[in-house]
């Protein structure tokens, strides 16, 4: 017999846990089943060498929805920042770095024209990102429908764009369809400014600065409202606070419980079966796993119409970013940076052509010879992450395609050495300080976090995979065509990043259906 009142959530990533917390708060009987021994999915802190802890997936917090933070009382459940609103530093090999803080950019060679352009760039990116951000908490409307709620949501979306006024609306519609390269070339002269800002449009995606959708991705990133923060205890502390909130409302959370399949009878969900054969009955199943895993591995394509199977197959989700972790015996010395500055967000993207060239390799199944990097040395802001006097460096290394022609097992070690060499160009003594190094390629990310393709958004973030087409038409309202089955992960609207919105919206969809 199905337990009609129980809701099972497959996966204890941060979205699964947010969903669990909202459902439990609304009085549902919720059980979360997480495959890994540790909660958090791609937002965890783990020890990668004795005494050295790192945020193994996401490492900077810039998107967490502030309403969710308040609703779930995450601060009361232990969420704390080690450093709020860090700056970004665009690294230069000779130490002539640039620093970005809010709408200011400072450093050698920044012209008055660039400075003024930065203020204007900041104004319009914030304004336009607000439109994307404003859609986060909305259930995406169905397009072909007479449903009143959907029509109101469609009208609201159009109104949000219209009310910007004619000039800004035209500019929004112009830039959202072009690319970061054109916008940054149009506005800025300094190569480091162009290189650094272009990363907002490409990090975590299969895009270069000249690709369509790169502006859209940048706006998604800019839609976070209160800066970029370093979480005390690493990103696992965000997940731990959400899990504590879910438990406080009565949710049951089980780790080391991999789900092997979703049980079905007469087209209705009956619950799930675990890898060990245990069956857990439930009338509603919400999946935090990515859409391909959910529909093909856990449900089975035979339960879906052919049209939907094709749409899910076509979701683009080829990971292109790796993660480098270094355990260091001391503070790395970057040429021209003091210790405080080394604790900011550091970028290796010397100019926009460098970034585009790095992407070129990925297009042909090669990793870049000169990759792009976003570096955080969180232990400079949080000394609990490493033994006294020692440090952890985490870096997102962009342009490392999932489907590497030579295969990652053959290439991993040499590429990791290449990445350390790259960082050593800016911090010459760092190689001698490395006590332990680890590189997670997209293939490792797929295995460790169970994300098909190792893509950090569970599917490319693009205009054709957004809102009512995310992950695919017919499943974009979190409810799937299968009775009792919902989605709540980053593959659904509004996409990836540690934000929580997909989890909260999915909970609302479940509650709306009683
Ligand atoms: C290398 C990297 C760097 C990133 N950097 C940042 C960053 O700095 N800032 C930021 O905001 N975002 C960043 N992101 C993106 C962010 O981490 C993800 O978008 C986000 O964590 C996705 O959350 P989620 O809950 O939707 O899914 P996930 O975190 O992927 O969680 C899904 C969960 O489902 C579980 N699961 C899957 N299948 C099963 C099964 N069969 N049975 C049981 N459980 C299952 C998985 O084990 C996992 O715990 C990064 C991602 C990566 C990979």
Coordinates of C-alpha atoms and ligand atoms in Angstrom, one line a residue:
X1 CA 0.0 0.0 0.0
X2 CA 1.3 3.5 -0.9
X3 CA 1.8 5.8 2.1
X4 CA -0.2 8.6 0.5
X5 CA 0.8 11.1 3.1
X6 CA 4.5 10.6 2.8
X7 CA 6.8 12.7 0.6
X8 CA 10.1 11.2 -0.4
X9 CA 12.9 13.4 -1.5
X10 CA 15.6 11.7 -3.6
X11 CA 18.9 13.5 -2.8
X12 CA 20.0 15.7 0.1
X13 CA 21.7 18.5 -2.0
X14 CA 20.8 21.9 -0.7
X15 CA 17.7 22.1 -3.0
X16 CA 16.4 18.8 -1.7
X17 CA 16.9 19.9 1.8
X18 CA 15.2 23.3 1.2
X19 CA 12.3 21.5 -0.3
X20 CA 12.1 19.1 2.6
X21 CA 12.2 22.0 5.1
X22 CA 9.3 23.9 3.5
X23 CA 7.2 20.7 3.1
X24 CA 7.9 19.6 6.7
X25 CA 7.1 23.1 7.9
X26 CA 3.8 22.9 6.1
X27 CA 3.0 19.7 8.0
X28 CA 4.0 17.0 5.4
X29 CA 5.6 13.8 6.5
X30 CA 9.0 14.0 4.7
X31 CA 11.8 11.6 4.3
X32 CA 15.0 12.6 2.5
X33 CA 17.1 9.8 1.0
X34 CA 20.7 10.8 0.2
X35 CA 23.0 8.4 -1.6
X36 CA 26.2 9.8 -0.2
X37 CA 27.4 9.4 3.4
X38 CA 27.4 13.2 3.6
X39 CA 24.6 15.6 3.0
X40 CA 25.0 18.6 0.7
X41 CA 25.6 17.4 -2.9
X42 CA 27.8 20.0 -4.6
X43 CA 27.7 22.2 -1.5
X44 CA 29.8 20.3 1.0
X45 CA 32.9 20.8 3.1
X46 CA 35.1 17.7 3.3
X47 CA 38.6 16.8 4.5
X48 CA 40.8 16.1 1.5
X49 CA 44.1 15.7 3.4
X50 CA 44.6 15.2 7.1
X51 CA 43.5 18.4 8.8
X52 CA 42.7 20.2 5.6
X53 CA 39.0 20.9 4.8
X54 CA 37.7 22.4 1.6
X55 CA 34.4 23.4 0.0
X56 CA 34.7 20.6 -2.5
X57 CA 32.1 21.8 -5.1
X58 CA 30.8 25.3 -4.7
X59 CA 33.2 27.5 -2.8
X60 CA 31.7 31.0 -2.7
X61 CA 28.2 32.1 -1.6
X62 CA 26.6 34.8 -3.7
X63 CA 23.2 33.6 -4.7
X64 CA 21.5 32.3 -1.5
X65 CA 17.9 33.6 -1.5
X66 CA 17.5 35.9 1.4
X67 CA 13.8 35.0 1.9
X68 CA 14.8 31.3 2.3
X69 CA 17.5 32.3 4.8
X70 CA 14.9 34.1 6.9
X71 CA 12.0 31.6 6.4
X72 CA 14.1 28.7 7.5
X73 CA 15.9 30.7 10.2
X74 CA 19.3 29.5 8.8
X75 CA 21.3 31.9 11.0
X76 CA 19.6 30.5 14.1
X77 CA 20.5 27.0 12.7
X78 CA 24.2 27.9 12.6
X79 CA 24.8 29.7 9.3
X80 CA 27.6 32.3 9.7
X81 CA 29.9 34.1 7.4
X82 CA 33.7 34.1 7.8
X83 CA 33.9 37.2 5.5
X84 CA 31.1 39.2 4.0
X85 CA 31.2 40.9 0.6
X86 CA 34.7 40.1 -0.5
X87 CA 36.4 41.9 -3.4
X88 CA 37.5 40.4 -6.7
X89 CA 41.1 40.8 -7.7
X90 CA 42.1 40.3 -11.3
X91 CA 45.7 38.9 -11.1
X92 CA 48.6 40.2 -13.2
X93 CA 51.8 38.2 -13.5
X94 CA 53.9 41.2 -12.7
X95 CA 51.8 42.2 -9.7
X96 CA 49.8 45.1 -11.4
X97 CA 46.5 43.6 -10.2
X98 CA 43.1 45.3 -10.3
X99 CA 40.6 45.2 -7.5
X100 CA 36.9 45.3 -8.0
X101 CA 34.6 46.4 -5.1
X102 CA 30.9 47.1 -5.9
X103 CA 31.0 49.6 -8.7
X104 CA 34.7 50.7 -8.2
X105 CA 37.7 49.3 -10.0
X106 CA 41.2 50.3 -8.9
X107 CA 44.8 49.6 -9.9
X108 CA 47.5 50.6 -12.3
X109 CA 46.4 51.7 -15.7
X110 CA 42.7 52.1 -14.9
X111 CA 41.6 55.2 -16.9
X112 CA 39.0 57.7 -15.9
X113 CA 37.0 56.4 -18.8
X114 CA 37.2 52.8 -17.5
X115 CA 36.2 54.0 -14.0
X116 CA 33.1 55.8 -15.3
X117 CA 32.2 52.9 -17.6
X118 CA 32.4 50.6 -14.5
X119 CA 29.9 52.7 -12.6
X120 CA 27.5 52.5 -15.6
X121 CA 28.2 48.8 -16.2
X122 CA 27.4 48.1 -12.6
X123 CA 24.2 50.1 -12.8
X124 CA 22.8 48.3 -15.9
X125 CA 24.0 44.8 -14.9
X126 CA 22.3 45.2 -11.5
X127 CA 19.1 46.5 -13.0
X128 CA 18.9 43.8 -15.7
X129 CA 20.0 41.0 -13.3
X130 CA 17.1 42.2 -11.1
X131 CA 14.7 41.1 -13.9
X132 CA 16.2 37.6 -14.0
X133 CA 16.4 37.5 -10.2
X134 CA 12.7 38.6 -10.0
X135 CA 11.7 35.5 -11.8
X136 CA 13.5 33.2 -9.4
X137 CA 10.6 32.7 -7.0
X138 CA 8.0 32.4 -9.7
X139 CA 6.5 29.2 -10.9
X140 CA 7.3 29.3 -14.6
X141 CA 4.1 29.9 -16.6
X142 CA 2.9 27.3 -19.1
X143 CA 2.8 28.8 -22.5
X144 CA -0.1 27.1 -24.2
X145 CA -2.7 27.3 -21.5
X146 CA -6.0 28.9 -20.5
X147 CA -5.1 28.6 -16.8
X148 CA -5.7 31.9 -15.1
X149 CA -2.6 31.6 -12.8
X150 CA -0.4 30.9 -15.8
X151 CA -1.8 33.8 -17.8
X152 CA -1.2 36.1 -14.8
X153 CA 2.4 34.9 -14.4
X154 CA 3.0 35.4 -18.2
X155 CA 1.6 39.0 -17.9
X156 CA 3.7 39.7 -14.8
X157 CA 6.9 38.6 -16.6
X158 CA 6.1 40.8 -19.6
X159 CA 5.2 43.7 -17.3
X160 CA 8.5 43.5 -15.4
X161 CA 10.3 44.0 -18.7
X162 CA 8.0 46.7 -19.9
X163 CA 8.1 48.8 -16.8
X164 CA 11.9 49.4 -17.1
X165 CA 11.1 52.2 -19.5
X166 CA 11.7 52.3 -23.2
X167 CA 15.5 52.9 -23.2
X168 CA 16.4 50.3 -20.6
X169 CA 14.0 47.8 -22.1
X170 CA 15.6 48.1 -25.5
X171 CA 19.0 47.8 -24.0
X172 CA 18.0 44.7 -22.0
X173 CA 16.6 43.0 -25.1
X174 CA 19.7 43.9 -27.1
X175 CA 22.3 42.7 -24.6
X176 CA 20.6 39.6 -23.4
X177 CA 20.9 38.2 -27.0
X178 CA 24.5 39.2 -27.6
X179 CA 27.7 38.1 -25.9
X180 CA 30.1 39.3 -23.1
X181 CA 32.9 39.9 -25.6
X182 CA 30.9 42.6 -27.5
X183 CA 29.6 44.3 -24.3
X184 CA 33.0 44.4 -22.6
X185 CA 34.8 45.5 -25.7
X186 CA 32.2 48.2 -26.2
X187 CA 32.6 49.5 -22.6
X188 CA 36.2 49.0 -21.3
X189 CA 39.8 49.5 -22.5
X190 CA 41.9 47.7 -19.8
X191 CA 42.5 44.1 -20.7
X192 CA 42.3 42.8 -17.1
X193 CA 38.9 44.4 -16.7
X194 CA 37.6 42.7 -19.8
X195 CA 39.1 39.4 -18.9
X196 CA 37.8 39.4 -15.3
X197 CA 34.3 40.5 -16.0
X198 CA 34.0 38.0 -18.9
X199 CA 34.2 35.2 -16.3
X200 CA 30.8 36.1 -14.9
X201 CA 29.4 34.9 -18.2
X202 CA 31.2 31.7 -18.6
X203 CA 32.1 30.1 -15.2
X204 CA 30.5 26.7 -14.9
X205 CA 29.1 26.6 -18.4
X206 CA 30.1 25.5 -21.9
X207 CA 30.5 29.0 -23.2
X208 CA 33.3 31.4 -24.2
X209 CA 33.0 35.2 -24.0
X210 CA 31.9 35.3 -27.7
X211 CA 29.1 32.7 -27.2
X212 CA 25.5 33.6 -27.2
X213 CA 23.9 33.2 -23.7
X214 CA 27.1 34.5 -22.0
X215 CA 25.4 37.7 -21.1
X216 CA 22.4 35.8 -19.8
X217 CA 24.7 33.7 -17.6
X218 CA 26.4 36.8 -16.3
X219 CA 23.0 38.3 -15.4
X220 CA 22.1 35.1 -13.6
X221 CA 25.3 35.4 -11.5
X222 CA 24.7 39.1 -10.9
X223 CA 21.1 38.3 -9.7
X224 CA 22.5 37.6 -6.2
X225 CA 21.7 40.6 -4.1
X226 CA 24.1 41.0 -1.3
X227 CA 27.7 40.3 -2.5
X228 CA 30.0 37.3 -2.5
X229 CA 30.7 35.7 0.9
X230 CA 32.9 33.1 2.5
X231 CA 30.9 30.8 4.7
X232 CA 32.4 29.9 8.1
X233 CA 33.1 26.2 8.0
X234 CA 32.9 26.1 4.2
X235 CA 29.8 25.5 2.0
X236 CA 28.9 22.4 4.0
X237 CA 27.8 24.8 6.7
X238 CA 25.0 26.2 4.5
X239 CA 23.7 22.7 3.9
X240 CA 24.1 21.7 7.6
X241 CA 21.9 24.8 8.5
X242 CA 19.2 23.9 6.0
X243 CA 19.3 20.2 7.2
X244 CA 18.9 21.4 10.8
X245 CA 15.9 23.6 9.8
X246 CA 14.3 20.6 8.0
X247 CA 14.8 18.3 11.0
X248 CA 13.4 21.0 13.4
X249 CA 10.2 20.8 11.4
X250 CA 10.1 17.1 11.6
X251 CA 11.7 15.8 8.4
X252 CA 13.6 12.5 8.5
X253 CA 16.9 12.6 6.7
X254 CA 18.8 9.4 5.8
X255 CA 22.3 9.4 4.3
X256 CA 24.1 6.4 2.6
X257 CA 20.7 5.5 1.1
X258 CA 21.1 5.5 -2.7
X259 CA 17.8 5.2 -4.5
X260 CA 17.9 2.6 -7.3
X261 CA 14.5 3.3 -8.8
X262 CA 11.1 5.0 -8.5
X263 CA 8.2 2.4 -8.1
X264 CA 5.2 2.9 -10.3
X265 CA 1.8 1.3 -10.6
X266 CA -1.0 2.2 -13.0
X267 CA 0.9 5.4 -14.0
X268 CA 1.1 6.6 -10.3
X269 CA 4.2 6.9 -8.2
X270 CA 4.2 4.3 -5.3
X271 CA 7.5 5.2 -3.6
X272 CA 11.2 4.2 -4.2
X273 CA 13.4 1.2 -4.0
X274 CA 16.9 1.6 -2.6
X275 CA 20.1 -0.1 -3.9
X276 CA 19.8 -2.6 -1.0
X277 CA 16.3 -3.7 -2.1
X278 CA 14.5 -1.8 0.7
X279 CA 11.2 -0.3 -0.5
X280 CA 9.9 3.0 0.9
X281 CA 6.2 3.7 0.1
X282 CA 5.1 7.3 -0.7
X283 CA 2.4 9.0 -2.7
X284 CA 4.8 11.8 -3.7
X285 CA 8.4 11.6 -4.8
X286 CA 10.5 14.8 -5.4
X287 CA 13.8 14.3 -7.1
X288 CA 16.8 16.5 -6.4
X289 CA 18.8 14.4 -8.9
X290 CA 19.4 15.9 -12.3
X291 CA 16.7 15.5 -15.0
X292 CA 18.5 12.8 -17.0
X293 CA 19.2 10.7 -13.9
X294 CA 15.7 11.2 -12.7
X295 CA 13.9 10.3 -15.9
X296 CA 16.2 7.7 -17.4
X297 CA 18.0 6.0 -14.5
X298 CA 15.4 6.2 -11.7
X299 CA 12.1 6.3 -13.5
X300 CA 12.7 4.6 -16.9
X301 CA 12.0 6.1 -20.3
X302 CA 9.1 3.6 -20.7
X303 CA 7.0 5.7 -18.4
X304 CA 7.3 8.8 -20.6
X305 CA 5.9 9.9 -23.9
X306 CA 8.4 9.7 -26.8
X307 CA 8.4 13.5 -27.2
X308 CA 9.5 14.1 -23.6
X309 CA 12.1 11.4 -23.8
X310 CA 13.6 13.3 -26.8
X311 CA 13.5 16.6 -25.0
X312 CA 15.3 15.2 -22.0
X313 CA 17.9 13.5 -24.1
X314 CA 18.5 16.9 -25.8
X315 CA 19.3 18.8 -22.6
X316 CA 22.8 20.1 -22.9
X317 CA 24.7 19.2 -19.8
X318 CA 28.4 18.7 -20.6
X319 CA 30.5 19.9 -17.6
X320 CA 33.4 22.1 -18.5
X321 CA 34.8 23.1 -15.1
X322 CA 37.1 21.3 -12.7
X323 CA 38.1 21.9 -9.1
X324 CA 41.7 22.1 -7.8
X325 CA 42.4 21.7 -4.1
X326 CA 45.8 22.4 -2.6
X327 CA 46.8 21.8 1.0
X328 CA 49.6 24.3 1.6
X329 CA 52.3 24.4 4.3
X330 CA 52.1 28.2 4.6
X331 CA 50.6 31.3 3.2
X332 CA 51.1 31.5 -0.5
X333 CA 52.8 34.7 -1.6
X334 CA 51.3 36.2 -4.7
X335 CA 53.5 38.9 -6.3
X336 CA 52.1 42.3 -5.3
X337 CA 49.4 41.0 -2.9
X338 CA 49.4 41.3 0.8
X339 CA 47.9 38.6 3.1
X340 CA 44.5 40.3 3.3
X341 CA 44.3 40.6 -0.4
X342 CA 45.1 37.0 -0.9
X343 CA 41.9 36.1 1.0
X344 CA 39.7 37.8 -1.7
X345 CA 38.3 36.2 -4.8
X346 CA 41.3 35.9 -7.2
X347 CA 40.9 35.5 -10.9
X348 CA 43.3 34.3 -13.6
X349 CA 41.9 35.8 -16.8
X350 CA 44.5 38.3 -18.1
X351 CA 42.4 39.4 -21.1
X352 CA 39.2 38.4 -22.9
X353 CA 41.1 36.9 -25.9
X354 CA 42.9 34.6 -23.4
X355 CA 39.6 33.4 -22.1
X356 CA 38.1 32.8 -25.6
X357 CA 41.3 31.0 -26.7
X358 CA 41.0 28.8 -23.6
X359 CA 37.4 27.9 -24.6
X360 CA 38.5 27.0 -28.1
X361 CA 40.3 23.9 -26.8
X362 CA 37.1 22.7 -25.0
X363 CA 35.1 22.9 -28.2
X364 CA 37.4 20.2 -29.7
X365 CA 37.5 17.9 -26.6
X366 CA 40.8 19.2 -25.3
X367 CA 41.6 20.9 -22.0
X368 CA 43.0 24.3 -22.2
X369 CA 46.8 24.7 -22.2
X370 CA 46.3 28.1 -20.5
X371 CA 43.2 27.7 -18.4
X372 CA 41.1 30.3 -16.6
X373 CA 40.8 30.1 -12.8
X374 CA 38.7 31.5 -9.9
X375 CA 40.7 31.0 -6.7
X376 CA 39.7 31.2 -3.0
X377 CA 42.0 30.7 -0.1
X378 CA 39.2 30.4 2.5
X379 CA 41.6 29.5 5.4
X380 CA 42.9 33.1 5.4
X381 CA 39.4 34.0 6.6
X382 CA 38.5 30.9 8.5
X383 CA 41.4 29.3 10.4
X384 CA 39.4 26.1 11.3
X385 CA 39.9 24.9 7.7
X386 CA 43.6 24.0 8.1
X387 CA 46.2 23.2 10.8
X388 CA 47.7 26.3 12.4
X389 CA 49.8 28.3 10.0
X390 CA 48.8 26.2 7.0
X391 CA 46.2 26.9 4.3
X392 CA 43.8 25.5 1.7
X393 CA 43.5 26.8 -1.8
X394 CA 40.5 26.0 -3.9
X395 CA 40.3 26.9 -7.5
X396 CA 37.7 26.5 -10.2
X397 CA 39.5 25.6 -13.4
X398 CA 37.5 26.5 -16.4
X399 CA 37.6 24.8 -19.8
X400 CA 38.1 21.2 -19.0
X401 CA 35.5 19.3 -21.0
X402 CA 33.7 16.3 -19.6
X403 CA 34.3 14.4 -22.9
X404 CA 38.0 14.8 -23.0
X405 CA 39.4 13.2 -26.2
X406 CA 42.4 11.6 -24.5
X407 CA 40.2 10.6 -21.4
X408 CA 40.6 12.0 -17.9
X409 CA 42.3 9.0 -16.3
X410 CA 45.3 9.5 -18.7
X411 CA 45.3 13.3 -18.5
X412 CA 44.4 14.2 -14.9
X413 CA 47.9 14.1 -13.3
X414 CA 49.7 16.1 -16.0
X415 CA 46.8 18.7 -16.2
X416 CA 46.9 19.1 -12.4
X417 CA 50.6 19.9 -12.6
X418 CA 49.8 22.4 -15.4
X419 CA 47.3 24.1 -13.1
X420 CA 49.8 24.4 -10.2
X421 CA 52.3 25.8 -12.7
X422 CA 49.7 28.3 -13.8
X423 CA 49.1 29.5 -10.3
X424 CA 52.8 29.5 -9.6
X425 CA 53.2 32.2 -12.4
X426 CA 51.4 34.5 -9.9
X427 CA 52.6 33.0 -6.6
X428 CA 56.1 31.8 -7.5
X429 CA 56.9 29.8 -4.3
X430 CA 53.6 27.9 -4.1
X431 CA 54.8 24.6 -5.7
X432 CA 57.2 24.1 -2.7
X433 CA 54.3 24.7 -0.3
X434 CA 52.0 22.0 -1.7
X435 CA 51.5 19.2 0.8
X436 CA 48.7 17.6 -1.0
X437 CA 46.8 18.3 -4.3
X438 CA 43.6 17.0 -5.7
X439 CA 41.9 17.7 -9.0
X440 CA 38.2 16.9 -9.5
X441 CA 37.5 16.8 -13.3
X442 CA 33.9 16.8 -14.6
X443 CA 34.1 13.0 -14.6
X444 CA 35.0 13.0 -10.9
X445 CA 32.3 15.6 -10.2
X446 CA 29.8 13.3 -11.9
X447 CA 31.0 10.4 -9.7
X448 CA 31.3 12.2 -6.4
X449 CA 28.1 14.4 -6.7
X450 CA 26.1 12.1 -8.9
X451 CA 25.5 14.8 -11.5
X452 CA 25.4 13.4 -15.1
X453 CA 28.0 15.1 -17.2
X454 CA 29.4 16.9 -14.1
X455 CA 27.6 20.1 -15.0
X456 CA 27.2 22.5 -12.1
X457 CA 23.8 23.7 -13.2
X458 CA 22.5 20.2 -13.9
X459 CA 22.0 21.5 -17.5
X460 CA 23.4 24.4 -19.4
X461 CA 22.0 27.8 -18.3
X462 CA 20.7 29.3 -21.5
X463 CA 17.7 31.2 -22.8
X464 CA 16.4 28.0 -24.5
X465 CA 16.8 26.1 -21.2
X466 CA 15.3 28.7 -18.9
X467 CA 12.0 29.4 -17.2
X468 CA 9.2 27.5 -19.0
X469 CA 11.7 25.4 -21.0
X470 CA 13.8 24.3 -18.0
X471 CA 14.5 21.4 -17.9
X472 CA 12.1 20.8 -20.8
X473 CA 8.6 22.0 -21.7
X474 CA 6.1 19.7 -19.9
X475 CA 8.2 19.5 -16.7
X476 CA 9.0 23.1 -16.1
X477 CA 6.5 23.6 -13.3
X478 CA 8.4 21.1 -11.1
X479 CA 5.5 18.6 -11.5
X480 CA 6.3 16.0 -14.1
X481 CA 3.7 14.3 -16.4
X482 CA 4.1 11.3 -14.1
X483 CA 1.5 11.4 -11.4
X484 CA 3.1 12.0 -8.0
X485 CA 6.7 12.8 -9.4
X486 CA 8.3 16.2 -9.0
X487 CA 11.7 17.8 -9.7
X488 CA 13.4 20.1 -7.2
X489 CA 17.1 20.4 -8.3
X490 CA 19.3 22.9 -10.2
X491 CA 18.1 21.3 -13.5
X492 CA 14.7 23.1 -12.9
X493 CA 14.0 26.8 -12.9
X494 CA 15.9 29.0 -12.0
X495 CA 19.1 26.8 -12.4
X496 CA 22.2 26.2 -10.4
X497 CA 24.2 27.9 -7.8
X498 CA 23.6 27.7 -4.0
X499 CA 20.4 29.6 -4.1
X500 CA 17.6 27.2 -2.8
X501 CA 14.9 28.6 -5.1
X502 CA 14.3 25.5 -7.1
X503 CA 13.8 23.6 -3.8
X504 CA 11.4 26.1 -2.4
X505 CA 9.4 26.5 -5.7
X506 CA 9.1 22.7 -5.9
X507 CA 7.7 22.5 -2.4
X508 CA 5.1 25.2 -3.3
X509 CA 4.2 23.1 -6.4
X510 CA 3.7 20.0 -4.2
X511 CA 1.6 22.0 -1.7
X512 CA -0.5 23.6 -4.4
X513 CA -1.5 20.1 -5.6
X514 CA -2.6 19.2 -2.0
Ligands
LIG1 C1 33.0 22.5 -9.1 C2 31.8 23.3 -8.8 C3 32.0 24.6 -8.4 C4 30.8 25.4 -8.1 N1 31.0 26.6 -7.5 C5 29.9 27.3 -7.1 C6 30.1 28.5 -6.3 O1 31.2 28.9 -6.0 N2 29.0 29.1 -5.9 C7 27.7 28.7 -6.2 O2 26.7 29.3 -5.8 N3 27.5 27.5 -6.9 C8 28.6 26.8 -7.4 N4 28.4 25.7 -8.0 C9 27.1 25.2 -8.3 C10 26.3 24.6 -7.2 O3 27.2 23.8 -6.4 C11 25.2 23.7 -7.7 O4 24.5 24.3 -8.7 C12 24.3 23.3 -6.5 O5 25.0 22.8 -5.4 C13 23.2 22.3 -7.0 O6 22.4 22.0 -5.9 P1 21.3 20.9 -6.0 O7 20.8 20.7 -4.6 O8 20.3 21.3 -7.0 O9 21.9 19.6 -6.5 P2 23.2 18.7 -6.0 O10 24.0 19.6 -5.1 O11 23.8 18.1 -7.2 O12 22.5 17.6 -5.1 C14 21.9 16.5 -5.6 C15 21.9 15.4 -4.6 O13 21.2 14.3 -5.1 C16 21.9 13.1 -4.7 N5 21.5 12.0 -5.5 C17 21.6 11.9 -6.8 N6 21.1 10.7 -7.2 C18 20.7 10.0 -6.1 C19 20.1 8.8 -5.9 N7 19.9 7.9 -6.9 N8 19.7 8.4 -4.6 C20 19.9 9.3 -3.6 N9 20.5 10.5 -3.8 C21 20.9 10.9 -5.0 C22 23.3 13.5 -4.8 O14 24.2 12.6 -4.1 C23 23.3 14.9 -4.3 O15 23.6 15.0 -3.0 C24 29.5 24.9 -8.3 C25 29.4 23.5 -8.7 C26 30.5 22.8 -9.0 C27 30.3 21.3 -9.4

